[in-house]
Amino acid sequence: MLVSASLLIFPLAYGQNKFKLKPDAKGKLCLSCHDNFKEKLKNPFIHTPVKTGECSECHNPHTASHGKLLDEDTNKICNKCHEGIVPKNAKSGHKVVMEGNCVKCHDPHASKNKFVLLKAGTNSVLIVIRILAVLWPR
């Protein structure tokens, strides 16, 4: 029984630490080299994985086929967690959103603006996009 329980727990633990980092490493380890990033973390709006030190949710700490050690193509990486933003079979949409260019409007780490937006005052555009996604789901 102990063996079967450990077989159930191991995949869960591995999934949470897919890069086999030491338990206390997480964001602390990243910040030990990316010292200039600490200033960015002083912003009032911080993307949740960054806030919780889960850099490896988006980045591979060892090697990657994508720039900036990203786990996925930049046009797909946000959709790993935010898949409901762009509805399936949308008839129309904001070009930037449909192309997956989230970083044209959002900072993937932290911002002075709500919703980690790059510019203040763009909240209304974001609200309209989300309302349309609800009204015309894929």
PDB file of C-alpha atoms in Angstrom:
ATOM      1  CA  MET A   1       0.000   0.000   0.000  1.00  0.00           C
ATOM      2  CA  LEU A   2       2.870   2.346   0.793  1.00  0.00           C
ATOM      3  CA  VAL A   3       4.390   1.688  -2.651  1.00  0.00           C
ATOM      4  CA  SER A   4       1.125   2.469  -4.468  1.00  0.00           C
ATOM      5  CA  ALA A   5       0.681   5.668  -2.458  1.00  0.00           C
ATOM      6  CA  SER A   6       4.189   6.805  -3.359  1.00  0.00           C
ATOM      7  CA  LEU A   7       3.487   6.100  -7.038  1.00  0.00           C
ATOM      8  CA  LEU A   8       0.528   8.446  -6.816  1.00  0.00           C
ATOM      9  CA  ILE A   9       2.446  11.151  -4.999  1.00  0.00           C
ATOM     10  CA  PHE A  10       5.651  11.057  -7.107  1.00  0.00           C
ATOM     11  CA  PRO A  11       4.071  12.266 -10.392  1.00  0.00           C
ATOM     12  CA  LEU A  12       2.343  15.065  -8.502  1.00  0.00           C
ATOM     13  CA  ALA A  13       5.575  16.135  -6.840  1.00  0.00           C
ATOM     14  CA  TYR A  14       7.500  15.831 -10.120  1.00  0.00           C
ATOM     15  CA  GLY A  15       4.919  17.965 -11.928  1.00  0.00           C
ATOM     16  CA  GLN A  16       5.320  20.667  -9.317  1.00  0.00           C
ATOM     17  CA  ASN A  17       9.116  20.574  -9.619  1.00  0.00           C
ATOM     18  CA  LYS A  18       9.661  19.465 -13.208  1.00  0.00           C
ATOM     19  CA  PHE A  19      13.198  20.875 -13.287  1.00  0.00           C
ATOM     20  CA  LYS A  20      14.263  19.182 -10.045  1.00  0.00           C
ATOM     21  CA  LEU A  21      15.165  22.454  -8.366  1.00  0.00           C
ATOM     22  CA  LYS A  22      15.894  22.497  -4.648  1.00  0.00           C
ATOM     23  CA  PRO A  23      12.712  23.236  -2.665  1.00  0.00           C
ATOM     24  CA  ASP A  24      13.932  26.657  -1.496  1.00  0.00           C
ATOM     25  CA  ALA A  25      15.310  27.634  -4.929  1.00  0.00           C
ATOM     26  CA  LYS A  26      12.255  28.848  -6.861  1.00  0.00           C
ATOM     27  CA  GLY A  27      12.363  32.616  -7.468  1.00  0.00           C
ATOM     28  CA  LYS A  28      15.165  33.184  -4.958  1.00  0.00           C
ATOM     29  CA  LEU A  29      17.619  31.303  -7.121  1.00  0.00           C
ATOM     30  CA  CYS A  30      16.576  33.258 -10.219  1.00  0.00           C
ATOM     31  CA  LEU A  31      16.953  36.573  -8.392  1.00  0.00           C
ATOM     32  CA  SER A  32      20.462  35.692  -7.250  1.00  0.00           C
ATOM     33  CA  CYS A  33      21.619  36.321 -10.849  1.00  0.00           C
ATOM     34  CA  HIS A  34      18.826  38.547 -12.152  1.00  0.00           C
ATOM     35  CA  ASP A  35      19.496  41.160  -9.493  1.00  0.00           C
ATOM     36  CA  ASN A  36      18.155  44.047 -11.621  1.00  0.00           C
ATOM     37  CA  PHE A  37      14.788  42.279 -11.664  1.00  0.00           C
ATOM     38  CA  LYS A  38      14.250  43.079  -7.969  1.00  0.00           C
ATOM     39  CA  GLU A  39      13.368  46.662  -8.910  1.00  0.00           C
ATOM     40  CA  LYS A  40      10.568  45.426 -11.177  1.00  0.00           C
ATOM     41  CA  LEU A  41       9.102  43.480  -8.251  1.00  0.00           C
ATOM     42  CA  LYS A  42       8.454  46.764  -6.448  1.00  0.00           C
ATOM     43  CA  ASN A  43       5.583  47.471  -8.872  1.00  0.00           C
ATOM     44  CA  PRO A  44       2.088  47.235  -7.359  1.00  0.00           C
ATOM     45  CA  PHE A  45       0.767  44.696  -9.897  1.00  0.00           C
ATOM     46  CA  ILE A  46       2.781  41.487 -10.167  1.00  0.00           C
ATOM     47  CA  HIS A  47       1.878  38.503 -12.350  1.00  0.00           C
ATOM     48  CA  THR A  48       0.934  35.645 -10.015  1.00  0.00           C
ATOM     49  CA  PRO A  49       3.676  33.162 -11.022  1.00  0.00           C
ATOM     50  CA  VAL A  50       6.273  35.885 -10.511  1.00  0.00           C
ATOM     51  CA  LYS A  51       4.768  36.849  -7.143  1.00  0.00           C
ATOM     52  CA  THR A  52       4.909  33.230  -5.959  1.00  0.00           C
ATOM     53  CA  GLY A  53       8.418  32.638  -7.304  1.00  0.00           C
ATOM     54  CA  GLU A  54       7.244  30.172  -9.945  1.00  0.00           C
ATOM     55  CA  CYS A  55       9.520  31.434 -12.733  1.00  0.00           C
ATOM     56  CA  SER A  56       9.639  27.920 -14.177  1.00  0.00           C
ATOM     57  CA  GLU A  57       5.931  28.101 -15.016  1.00  0.00           C
ATOM     58  CA  CYS A  58       7.032  30.051 -18.107  1.00  0.00           C
ATOM     59  CA  HIS A  59      10.822  29.662 -18.189  1.00  0.00           C
ATOM     60  CA  ASN A  60      13.050  26.623 -18.350  1.00  0.00           C
ATOM     61  CA  PRO A  61      16.018  27.281 -16.055  1.00  0.00           C
ATOM     62  CA  HIS A  62      18.323  25.006 -18.045  1.00  0.00           C
ATOM     63  CA  THR A  63      17.732  25.199 -21.805  1.00  0.00           C
ATOM     64  CA  ALA A  64      14.938  26.010 -24.235  1.00  0.00           C
ATOM     65  CA  SER A  65      14.092  26.087 -27.935  1.00  0.00           C
ATOM     66  CA  HIS A  66      12.529  29.519 -27.512  1.00  0.00           C
ATOM     67  CA  GLY A  67      14.033  32.890 -26.689  1.00  0.00           C
ATOM     68  CA  LYS A  68      14.467  34.037 -23.089  1.00  0.00           C
ATOM     69  CA  LEU A  69      14.430  30.384 -21.983  1.00  0.00           C
ATOM     70  CA  LEU A  70      10.659  30.291 -22.467  1.00  0.00           C
ATOM     71  CA  ASP A  71       8.935  26.919 -22.217  1.00  0.00           C
ATOM     72  CA  GLU A  72       6.705  27.719 -25.205  1.00  0.00           C
ATOM     73  CA  ASP A  73       6.583  30.019 -28.200  1.00  0.00           C
ATOM     74  CA  THR A  74       5.790  33.581 -27.096  1.00  0.00           C
ATOM     75  CA  ASN A  75       2.489  33.444 -29.022  1.00  0.00           C
ATOM     76  CA  LYS A  76       1.377  30.373 -27.064  1.00  0.00           C
ATOM     77  CA  ILE A  77       2.863  30.629 -23.591  1.00  0.00           C
ATOM     78  CA  CYS A  78       0.199  32.870 -22.037  1.00  0.00           C
ATOM     79  CA  ASN A  79      -2.506  30.544 -23.289  1.00  0.00           C
ATOM     80  CA  LYS A  80      -1.134  27.755 -21.054  1.00  0.00           C
ATOM     81  CA  CYS A  81      -2.857  29.406 -18.083  1.00  0.00           C
ATOM     82  CA  HIS A  82      -5.139  31.969 -19.737  1.00  0.00           C
ATOM     83  CA  GLU A  83      -6.788  29.752 -22.332  1.00  0.00           C
ATOM     84  CA  GLY A  84     -10.302  31.207 -21.876  1.00  0.00           C
ATOM     85  CA  ILE A  85      -9.288  34.704 -23.004  1.00  0.00           C
ATOM     86  CA  VAL A  86      -9.582  33.914 -26.713  1.00  0.00           C
ATOM     87  CA  PRO A  87     -12.763  31.945 -27.363  1.00  0.00           C
ATOM     88  CA  LYS A  88     -12.650  29.027 -29.812  1.00  0.00           C
ATOM     89  CA  ASN A  89     -14.018  29.750 -33.306  1.00  0.00           C
ATOM     90  CA  ALA A  90     -14.148  33.497 -32.690  1.00  0.00           C
ATOM     91  CA  LYS A  91     -15.634  35.313 -35.693  1.00  0.00           C
ATOM     92  CA  SER A  92     -13.524  38.395 -35.061  1.00  0.00           C
ATOM     93  CA  GLY A  93     -11.180  39.735 -32.460  1.00  0.00           C
ATOM     94  CA  HIS A  94      -8.529  42.241 -31.558  1.00  0.00           C
ATOM     95  CA  LYS A  95      -5.636  41.394 -33.896  1.00  0.00           C
ATOM     96  CA  VAL A  96      -3.008  41.529 -31.155  1.00  0.00           C
ATOM     97  CA  VAL A  97      -5.030  39.110 -29.009  1.00  0.00           C
ATOM     98  CA  MET A  98      -5.791  36.706 -31.861  1.00  0.00           C
ATOM     99  CA  GLU A  99      -2.092  36.556 -32.778  1.00  0.00           C
ATOM    100  CA  GLY A 100      -1.131  35.805 -29.184  1.00  0.00           C
ATOM    101  CA  ASN A 101       0.909  39.002 -28.828  1.00  0.00           C
ATOM    102  CA  CYS A 102      -0.132  39.521 -25.217  1.00  0.00           C
ATOM    103  CA  VAL A 103       3.138  41.310 -24.427  1.00  0.00           C
ATOM    104  CA  LYS A 104       2.168  44.169 -26.758  1.00  0.00           C
ATOM    105  CA  CYS A 105      -0.243  45.277 -24.017  1.00  0.00           C
ATOM    106  CA  HIS A 106       0.805  43.335 -20.891  1.00  0.00           C
ATOM    107  CA  ASP A 107       4.085  43.027 -19.032  1.00  0.00           C
ATOM    108  CA  PRO A 108       4.542  39.313 -18.269  1.00  0.00           C
ATOM    109  CA  HIS A 109       6.227  40.089 -14.951  1.00  0.00           C
ATOM    110  CA  ALA A 110       5.014  43.260 -13.222  1.00  0.00           C
ATOM    111  CA  SER A 111       3.603  46.703 -13.908  1.00  0.00           C
ATOM    112  CA  LYS A 112       2.478  49.949 -12.318  1.00  0.00           C
ATOM    113  CA  ASN A 113      -0.905  49.372 -13.981  1.00  0.00           C
ATOM    114  CA  LYS A 114      -3.788  47.052 -13.167  1.00  0.00           C
ATOM    115  CA  PHE A 115      -3.865  43.755 -15.138  1.00  0.00           C
ATOM    116  CA  VAL A 116      -0.085  44.226 -15.593  1.00  0.00           C
ATOM    117  CA  LEU A 117      -0.854  46.532 -18.523  1.00  0.00           C
ATOM    118  CA  LEU A 118       2.049  48.422 -20.077  1.00  0.00           C
ATOM    119  CA  LYS A 119       0.095  51.676 -20.345  1.00  0.00           C
ATOM    120  CA  ALA A 120      -2.404  53.232 -17.991  1.00  0.00           C
ATOM    121  CA  GLY A 121      -5.894  53.843 -19.365  1.00  0.00           C
ATOM    122  CA  THR A 122      -6.084  50.686 -21.463  1.00  0.00           C
ATOM    123  CA  ASN A 123      -8.324  48.931 -18.929  1.00  0.00           C
ATOM    124  CA  SER A 124     -11.428  49.753 -20.981  1.00  0.00           C
ATOM    125  CA  VAL A 125     -10.057  47.904 -24.030  1.00  0.00           C
ATOM    126  CA  LEU A 126      -9.277  44.881 -21.862  1.00  0.00           C
ATOM    127  CA  ILE A 127     -12.771  44.897 -20.372  1.00  0.00           C
ATOM    128  CA  VAL A 128     -14.396  45.029 -23.833  1.00  0.00           C
ATOM    129  CA  ILE A 129     -12.241  42.124 -25.051  1.00  0.00           C
ATOM    130  CA  ARG A 130     -13.233  39.996 -22.045  1.00  0.00           C
ATOM    131  CA  ILE A 131     -16.933  40.855 -22.420  1.00  0.00           C
ATOM    132  CA  LEU A 132     -16.839  39.895 -26.097  1.00  0.00           C
ATOM    133  CA  ALA A 133     -15.151  36.616 -25.201  1.00  0.00           C
ATOM    134  CA  VAL A 134     -18.040  35.808 -22.858  1.00  0.00           C
ATOM    135  CA  LEU A 135     -20.754  36.886 -25.310  1.00  0.00           C
ATOM    136  CA  TRP A 136     -19.277  34.998 -28.266  1.00  0.00           C
ATOM    137  CA  PRO A 137     -17.459  31.965 -26.859  1.00  0.00           C
ATOM    138  CA  ARG A 138     -15.639  29.622 -29.192  1.00  0.00           C
TER     139      ARG A 138
END
